[in-house]
Coordinates of C-alpha atoms and ligand atoms in Angstrom, one line a residue:
M272 CA 0.3 84.0 271.0
K273 CA 1.0 81.6 268.9
V274 CA 4.1 79.5 267.4
C275 CA 4.6 78.7 263.9
K276 CA 6.8 76.5 262.5
F277 CA 8.1 76.1 259.1
G278 CA 9.1 73.5 257.6
G279 CA 12.3 73.0 255.1
S280 CA 9.8 73.3 251.9
S281 CA 8.2 75.7 253.6
L282 CA 11.1 77.9 252.6
S283 CA 13.4 76.5 250.4
D284 CA 12.6 80.1 247.5
G285 CA 11.8 83.2 247.4
R286 CA 8.3 82.0 245.7
Q287 CA 7.6 80.2 249.2
F288 CA 9.2 83.2 251.9
A289 CA 6.3 85.0 250.5
K290 CA 3.4 82.4 251.2
V291 CA 5.3 82.0 254.5
K292 CA 5.1 86.0 254.9
S293 CA 1.1 86.1 253.9
I294 CA 0.7 83.4 256.7
I295 CA 1.9 85.1 258.9
E296 CA 0.4 88.3 258.1
S297 CA -3.0 87.3 258.2
D298 CA -2.9 87.0 261.5
P299 CA -1.4 89.2 264.3
D300 CA -1.4 86.6 267.1
R301 CA 0.9 84.5 264.2
S302 CA 3.9 86.0 266.4
I303 CA 6.9 83.5 267.5
V304 CA 8.0 81.9 263.5
V305 CA 10.3 79.0 263.7
V306 CA 12.5 78.4 260.8
S307 CA 14.2 75.2 259.5
A308 CA 16.8 75.3 257.2
P309 CA 15.7 75.8 253.1
G310 CA 14.8 72.5 252.1
R311 CA 14.6 71.0 248.5
R312 CA 13.2 73.1 245.3
F313 CA 12.6 70.0 242.9
S314 CA 13.1 66.2 243.7
K315 CA 16.0 65.9 243.4
D316 CA 17.3 69.3 245.0
T317 CA 19.5 69.3 247.8
K318 CA 18.2 70.6 250.8
V319 CA 21.3 72.8 252.2
T320 CA 21.3 70.7 255.6
D321 CA 22.6 68.3 253.1
L322 CA 24.8 70.2 251.7
L323 CA 26.1 71.3 255.6
Y324 CA 27.2 67.7 256.4
L325 CA 28.4 67.7 253.2
S326 CA 31.2 70.9 253.7
H327 CA 32.2 68.9 257.7
A328 CA 32.5 65.3 255.4
H329 CA 34.5 67.5 253.2
L330 CA 36.9 69.0 256.1
K331 CA 37.6 66.5 257.8
Y332 CA 38.1 64.7 254.7
D333 CA 40.5 67.6 253.9
V334 CA 39.0 68.0 250.4
P335 CA 38.7 71.1 249.4
F336 CA 35.3 72.7 250.3
D337 CA 34.6 75.7 248.0
N338 CA 32.0 74.2 245.4
V339 CA 29.9 73.3 248.0
I340 CA 29.9 76.7 250.3
E341 CA 28.9 78.3 246.3
M342 CA 25.7 76.0 246.2
I343 CA 24.7 77.5 250.3
K344 CA 25.9 81.0 249.4
E345 CA 23.8 80.5 245.7
R346 CA 20.6 79.0 247.9
Y347 CA 20.6 82.0 249.7
T348 CA 21.8 84.4 247.6
A349 CA 19.4 83.5 245.9
I350 CA 16.0 83.9 248.3
K351 CA 17.4 87.3 248.9
N352 CA 17.4 88.6 245.2
E353 CA 14.1 87.0 245.2
C354 CA 12.4 88.6 248.3
H355 CA 14.5 91.9 247.5
L356 CA 16.5 91.9 250.5
S357 CA 19.5 93.6 251.7
F358 CA 20.3 92.2 254.6
D359 CA 24.8 91.5 253.5
I360 CA 23.7 87.5 254.0
E361 CA 27.2 87.1 252.2
G362 CA 28.8 88.1 254.4
E363 CA 26.7 86.5 256.9
I364 CA 28.4 83.2 255.3
D365 CA 31.4 84.1 254.8
K366 CA 31.7 84.8 258.7
A367 CA 29.8 82.3 259.6
F368 CA 32.7 79.5 257.6
E369 CA 35.3 82.2 258.8
G370 CA 38.1 80.0 260.5
V371 CA 36.3 76.5 260.2
S372 CA 39.0 73.6 260.5
K373 CA 38.8 70.0 261.4
K374 CA 38.1 70.6 264.6
T375 CA 34.6 72.6 264.1
S376 CA 31.9 70.6 265.0
V377 CA 29.4 69.2 263.1
D378 CA 26.6 69.9 265.0
Y379 CA 27.9 74.1 264.5
I380 CA 28.7 73.6 261.1
A381 CA 25.2 71.9 260.5
S382 CA 23.1 74.5 262.7
R383 CA 23.8 77.0 260.0
G384 CA 21.1 76.9 257.6
E385 CA 19.0 77.6 260.3
Y386 CA 21.0 80.6 261.3
L387 CA 20.9 82.2 258.1
N388 CA 17.7 81.5 257.0
A389 CA 16.0 82.9 260.3
L390 CA 18.1 85.4 259.5
L391 CA 16.7 86.6 255.7
M392 CA 13.1 86.0 257.5
A393 CA 13.5 88.4 260.1
E394 CA 14.1 91.6 257.7
Y395 CA 11.2 89.9 254.7
L396 CA 8.7 89.9 258.3
G397 CA 10.3 93.0 260.1
F398 CA 10.5 90.2 263.0
R399 CA 13.4 90.4 265.5
F400 CA 15.9 88.5 264.6
V401 CA 16.9 85.8 267.6
D402 CA 19.4 83.0 267.8
A403 CA 18.5 80.2 268.6
A404 CA 21.2 79.4 271.0
D405 CA 20.6 82.9 272.9
W406 CA 17.4 80.9 274.5
M407 CA 17.3 76.9 273.3
T408 CA 19.4 76.2 276.3
F409 CA 20.6 72.5 276.8
K410 CA 22.0 70.7 279.8
Y411 CA 26.1 69.2 280.7
D412 CA 23.7 65.4 279.2
G413 CA 23.4 67.3 276.2
S414 CA 18.7 66.4 277.5
V415 CA 16.6 70.2 277.3
D416 CA 16.6 72.7 279.9
F417 CA 13.5 73.6 280.1
A418 CA 13.6 76.0 282.8
K419 CA 16.2 77.8 281.3
T420 CA 15.1 78.0 278.4
E421 CA 11.4 78.6 279.3
E422 CA 12.4 81.4 281.1
K423 CA 14.7 82.8 278.2
L424 CA 12.5 82.2 275.8
K425 CA 9.5 84.5 277.8
D426 CA 11.9 87.8 278.4
I427 CA 12.8 87.3 275.2
V428 CA 9.7 87.1 273.3
G429 CA 8.0 90.1 276.3
V430 CA 10.8 92.7 275.3
Y431 CA 10.1 91.7 271.4
G432 CA 7.1 90.4 271.1
H433 CA 7.7 89.2 267.5
I434 CA 10.2 87.4 266.5
V435 CA 12.1 85.1 264.0
T436 CA 14.7 82.2 265.8
P437 CA 16.5 79.8 263.9
G438 CA 14.6 75.9 264.7
F439 CA 17.2 72.0 265.4
Y440 CA 19.8 73.7 267.4
G441 CA 20.4 75.4 271.3
C442 CA 23.5 76.1 273.5
L443 CA 25.2 74.2 275.5
P444 CA 27.2 75.5 278.7
S445 CA 30.0 75.3 277.3
G446 CA 29.2 77.5 274.7
D447 CA 29.3 75.0 271.9
V448 CA 26.0 74.9 269.9
K449 CA 24.4 71.1 270.3
V450 CA 22.0 70.0 267.1
F451 CA 19.1 67.6 268.3
S452 CA 18.1 64.7 265.2
R453 CA 17.4 65.8 261.8
G454 CA 13.9 67.1 261.3
G455 CA 14.5 68.5 264.5
S456 CA 12.7 72.2 264.3
D457 CA 10.0 70.6 264.7
I458 CA 10.9 69.7 268.6
T459 CA 12.1 73.4 268.9
G460 CA 8.7 74.6 268.1
A461 CA 7.1 72.7 270.3
I462 CA 9.2 73.4 272.7
A463 CA 9.2 77.6 272.5
A464 CA 5.0 77.1 272.4
A465 CA 5.3 75.0 275.2
S466 CA 8.3 77.5 276.9
I467 CA 5.5 81.1 276.8
D468 CA 2.6 79.0 276.8
A469 CA 1.1 79.5 273.1
E470 CA -2.6 78.7 272.4
M471 CA -1.9 76.6 269.4
Y472 CA 1.7 74.9 267.8
E473 CA 1.0 75.9 263.6
N474 CA 3.6 73.3 262.3
W475 CA 3.7 74.3 258.4
T476 CA 5.3 71.9 255.9
D477 CA 3.7 70.8 251.9
V478 CA 0.9 68.4 253.7
S479 CA -2.8 69.6 254.5
G480 CA -2.2 67.9 257.6
I481 CA -2.3 64.2 258.3
L482 CA -3.4 62.2 256.1
M483 CA -6.2 58.8 256.4
T484 CA -3.9 56.6 254.8
D485 CA -0.8 56.4 252.0
P486 CA -0.9 58.6 249.5
R487 CA 1.0 56.3 247.8
I488 CA -1.7 53.3 248.2
V489 CA -4.9 55.8 247.6
D490 CA -5.0 58.4 245.9
N491 CA -6.0 61.4 247.6
P492 CA -6.5 60.3 251.2
H493 CA -8.7 63.2 253.1
S494 CA -6.7 64.9 256.2
I495 CA -7.7 63.5 259.4
P496 CA -9.5 67.0 260.9
R497 CA -8.7 66.0 264.4
V498 CA -6.7 63.3 266.5
T499 CA -5.8 62.8 269.7
Y500 CA -2.1 62.1 271.0
A501 CA -3.4 58.1 271.7
E502 CA -4.6 57.7 267.6
L503 CA -1.5 59.4 266.7
R504 CA 1.0 57.2 268.5
E505 CA -1.0 53.7 267.3
M506 CA -0.7 54.9 263.3
S507 CA 2.5 56.5 263.9
Y508 CA 3.4 52.8 265.3
M509 CA 1.8 51.2 262.7
G510 CA 4.2 53.2 259.1
A511 CA 2.8 56.4 259.6
S512 CA 5.4 58.8 259.8
V513 CA 3.9 63.1 261.0
L514 CA 6.2 64.5 262.9
H515 CA 9.0 63.8 264.9
E516 CA 9.1 61.5 268.2
D517 CA 10.1 63.8 270.5
T518 CA 7.7 66.8 269.2
V519 CA 5.1 65.8 270.9
F520 CA 5.7 65.5 274.9
P521 CA 6.1 69.2 275.5
V522 CA 3.5 70.0 274.3
R523 CA 1.3 67.6 275.1
N524 CA 2.5 68.1 279.0
K525 CA 0.7 71.8 279.0
D526 CA -2.3 70.2 276.4
I527 CA -1.5 72.7 273.9
P528 CA -2.9 72.2 270.1
V529 CA -1.1 70.8 268.1
N530 CA -1.9 72.2 264.0
I531 CA -0.6 70.5 261.4
R532 CA -0.4 73.4 258.0
N533 CA -0.1 73.2 254.8
T534 CA 2.0 76.5 253.3
N535 CA 0.6 75.6 249.6
L536 CA -2.3 75.3 251.2
P537 CA -2.9 77.7 253.9
E538 CA -7.4 78.0 254.0
A539 CA -7.2 74.2 254.2
P540 CA -7.4 73.6 258.4
G541 CA -5.4 71.0 258.1
T542 CA -5.3 68.6 261.4
I543 CA -5.0 69.2 264.5
I544 CA -4.0 67.5 267.5
R545 CA -4.5 67.4 271.8
E546 CA -4.8 64.6 274.2
R547 CA -8.7 64.7 274.0
F548 CA -11.6 66.6 272.4
E549 CA -14.8 66.8 274.0
E550 CA -17.6 66.0 271.5
N551 CA -17.2 63.4 268.0
N552 CA -18.2 66.0 265.3
D553 CA -20.2 65.1 261.9
I554 CA -17.3 64.2 260.1
E555 CA -15.7 62.1 263.1
N556 CA -19.5 60.4 264.0
K557 CA -20.3 59.5 259.9
R558 CA -16.3 57.6 259.2
F559 CA -15.7 56.2 262.6
I560 CA -12.4 55.7 261.8
T561 CA -9.1 58.1 262.0
G562 CA -7.1 55.9 260.6
I563 CA -5.4 53.3 258.3
T564 CA -2.2 52.2 258.5
G565 CA 0.4 49.7 257.6
V566 CA 3.7 47.9 258.3
K567 CA 5.2 45.2 255.6
D568 CA 7.4 42.2 256.1
F569 CA 6.5 40.1 259.7
S570 CA 6.4 36.9 259.7
I571 CA 4.3 34.2 261.9
V572 CA 6.3 31.8 263.9
N573 CA 3.6 28.6 264.2
I574 CA 3.9 27.1 267.2
Y575 CA 1.3 23.7 267.9
K576 CA 2.0 22.0 271.5
S577 CA -0.9 19.7 272.9
H578 CA -3.3 20.4 275.8
L579 CA -1.4 23.6 275.7
E580 CA -3.4 25.0 278.7
N581 CA -1.3 22.5 281.9
K582 CA 2.0 24.5 280.1
I583 CA 2.0 27.9 282.3
A584 CA 5.8 28.5 281.4
L585 CA 5.5 27.6 278.5
L586 CA 5.2 31.1 277.2
R587 CA 7.6 32.4 279.4
K588 CA 10.3 29.6 277.4
V589 CA 9.2 31.1 274.3
L590 CA 9.5 35.0 275.2
G591 CA 13.0 34.1 277.3
I592 CA 14.2 32.1 273.7
C593 CA 12.4 35.0 271.6
E594 CA 15.0 37.9 273.8
K595 CA 18.0 35.6 274.1
F596 CA 17.4 36.3 269.7
G597 CA 17.0 39.5 269.8
I598 CA 13.6 39.2 268.1
S599 CA 10.6 41.4 269.2
V600 CA 7.5 39.6 269.6
E601 CA 4.3 41.9 267.8
N602 CA 1.3 40.1 269.0
I603 CA 0.8 36.2 270.0
P604 CA -2.3 34.9 268.5
G605 CA -3.3 32.0 270.0
G606 CA -5.9 28.8 270.2
V607 CA -6.3 25.9 272.2
D608 CA -3.2 24.1 271.6
C609 CA -1.2 26.5 268.9
F610 CA -0.4 30.3 269.7
S611 CA 2.2 32.3 267.3
L612 CA 4.2 35.1 266.9
V613 CA 4.2 37.2 264.6
V614 CA 7.9 38.8 264.6
P615 CA 8.9 41.3 261.8
T616 CA 10.8 39.1 259.2
R617 CA 14.5 41.1 259.8
E618 CA 15.2 39.8 262.4
L619 CA 13.9 36.7 263.2
K620 CA 15.7 35.7 259.0
P621 CA 19.3 36.1 260.3
V622 CA 18.9 33.7 263.0
K623 CA 15.4 31.7 262.1
Y624 CA 17.3 27.7 262.1
D625 CA 18.4 28.3 265.4
F626 CA 16.2 30.5 266.4
L627 CA 13.7 27.2 265.4
S628 CA 16.0 24.8 266.8
A629 CA 15.8 26.2 270.7
L630 CA 12.2 26.6 270.5
R631 CA 12.1 23.3 269.0
E632 CA 15.0 21.6 272.2
E633 CA 14.1 23.5 274.8
C634 CA 10.3 23.5 274.3
T635 CA 9.3 20.4 273.8
L636 CA 7.0 20.8 270.6
D637 CA 4.8 18.9 268.6
D638 CA 5.5 22.1 266.3
A639 CA 6.9 25.0 265.0
Y640 CA 7.6 26.0 261.9
V641 CA 7.4 29.8 260.3
T642 CA 4.7 32.4 257.5
D643 CA 6.5 34.2 255.7
G644 CA 5.3 37.8 254.0
I645 CA 2.8 38.5 256.0
S646 CA 1.2 42.4 256.9
L647 CA 0.4 44.4 259.7
I648 CA -2.6 46.4 258.7
A649 CA -4.2 49.5 261.7
I650 CA -7.5 50.5 261.4
V651 CA -7.1 53.2 264.1
G652 CA -10.5 55.5 265.8
R653 CA -11.3 56.8 269.2
Q654 CA -14.6 56.6 268.2
M655 CA -14.4 52.6 267.6
A656 CA -14.3 52.9 271.3
Y657 CA -17.2 50.2 272.7
R658 CA -19.4 51.1 269.6
T659 CA -20.7 47.8 268.0
G660 CA -20.5 46.4 264.3
I661 CA -16.6 48.5 263.9
S662 CA -14.9 45.0 263.0
G663 CA -17.9 43.7 261.7
K664 CA -17.5 46.3 259.0
I665 CA -14.0 45.9 258.9
F666 CA -14.0 42.1 257.8
A667 CA -16.5 42.0 255.7
A668 CA -15.0 44.4 253.4
L669 CA -11.8 42.2 253.4
G670 CA -14.0 39.6 253.1
E671 CA -16.6 39.8 249.7
N672 CA -13.0 41.2 248.5
G673 CA -11.4 38.2 248.5
I674 CA -8.6 38.7 251.2
N675 CA -7.9 36.3 253.9
I676 CA -6.8 37.6 257.3
R677 CA -4.0 35.5 259.4
T678 CA -3.9 37.3 262.1
I679 CA -6.5 39.6 264.3
E680 CA -5.8 41.5 267.4
Q681 CA -8.0 44.7 269.5
S682 CA -6.4 46.5 271.9
S683 CA -7.7 46.6 274.9
D684 CA -9.1 50.4 274.8
E685 CA -10.8 49.3 271.3
I686 CA -9.2 52.1 269.5
S687 CA -7.1 49.9 267.4
I688 CA -7.7 46.6 265.3
L689 CA -5.4 45.4 263.4
V690 CA -5.5 43.0 261.0
G691 CA -2.5 40.5 259.2
V692 CA -3.0 39.8 256.1
Y693 CA -0.5 38.3 253.0
T694 CA 1.8 40.6 252.0
E695 CA 0.0 41.2 248.4
D696 CA -3.2 41.8 249.4
F697 CA -1.5 44.9 251.8
N698 CA -2.4 47.7 249.5
K699 CA -5.7 46.2 247.6
A700 CA -6.9 45.6 251.7
I701 CA -5.7 49.5 252.6
R702 CA -7.6 50.7 248.9
V703 CA -10.5 48.6 250.7
L704 CA -10.9 50.1 254.3
Y705 CA -10.3 53.3 253.4
D706 CA -13.2 53.4 250.4
S707 CA -15.7 51.2 252.8
F708 CA -15.0 53.4 255.9
A709 CA -13.6 56.6 254.4
R710 CA -15.7 57.6 251.0
Ligands
LIG102 N1 17.1 71.4 259.3 C1 17.3 69.8 259.8 C2 16.7 68.6 258.8 O1 16.8 69.1 257.7 C3 16.0 70.3 260.7 C4 15.0 70.3 260.2 O2 14.2 70.9 258.9 O3 13.8 70.2 261.2 O4 17.3 67.9 259.0

């Protein structure tokens, strides 16, 4: 059995619904369908979930919200008509909002987007509708009750075989609805896949998998065929946004592969995410790297003190001062009588002068000063580990293109190399690296 989660952009109108139907019908193993609320149809459009949060705000401040409900109704009625469905969705919307008041929880209202969409999708596919509140169970403390959730979903799937269920929310022991954080249908899909020991968790979205780099910087980057969780972590930490952070752990624990797919291009194989892959394939062997990501706006705090090698307590003191000022340290490149702290500018900036005087006073330094305008670029790839020549290729590519490298760091598992460059070189550096490894 496969669990298929469809995001808001895959369900924004009747045309998108039709694509989902043909995807589901093309593989009989696609038996559990998890849906988001209708997303944007065009760039200036509003997501139904945002309209729902807006209606809650109206309620809270006693502002009439009939026009917002009308907008929500129009979205579902359009889908119903485009898909020639008969379900009384208008009546269902009226029911959902009947008796809501200031006291109605925001979670209940926000959850209706998924609930209503699942009702329509269930009729469209001819699958059984199952309310998420009937299986996705939270404990009193708000954490997921995995044991109960698993038991309930297994029973339901055992009875109905094929189901459509809303993502994003579940039920507290009190019977109240609770939602995950925004984008949380990804988590519902992962928990469903883990609960029924699915052979695959397919996450259908509007891109053909995870891209090797930022498409705003490189035109049409390749998508990554296969990526490990460790690589993904390095990439998302350094700026790539892919899946909801909490998505991975339920499927990772059970070693269920996650496949990111494109509803608008279903023939593309997308990206498979797994703990490990036995052997590299040809593309991976040719490219060596999996992805290139980066984050802007770091500062380097340069610290000088002669005979640093004898001052064992210095680093502890310096880090203690960082802690006191709430500055997180990204990395610590070093020389003989100097070392540097690479820190986020947004954390350093408001406390910069006090921080520098604390350093100078408490650590009796020879000098300390800050260089701003640094960006970090991560070159990530499990194929880089224990292979010679990769860093040589990175530095040659950057050097030949006149890009100065300000800092260098390699993780000890050798799956990522981090270079710091001036922010004005950031885009160029990513393009140069992409061209030399991925073209
Ligand atoms: N509809 C919710 C949101 O917009 C949840 C989701 O789509 O995953 O955040």
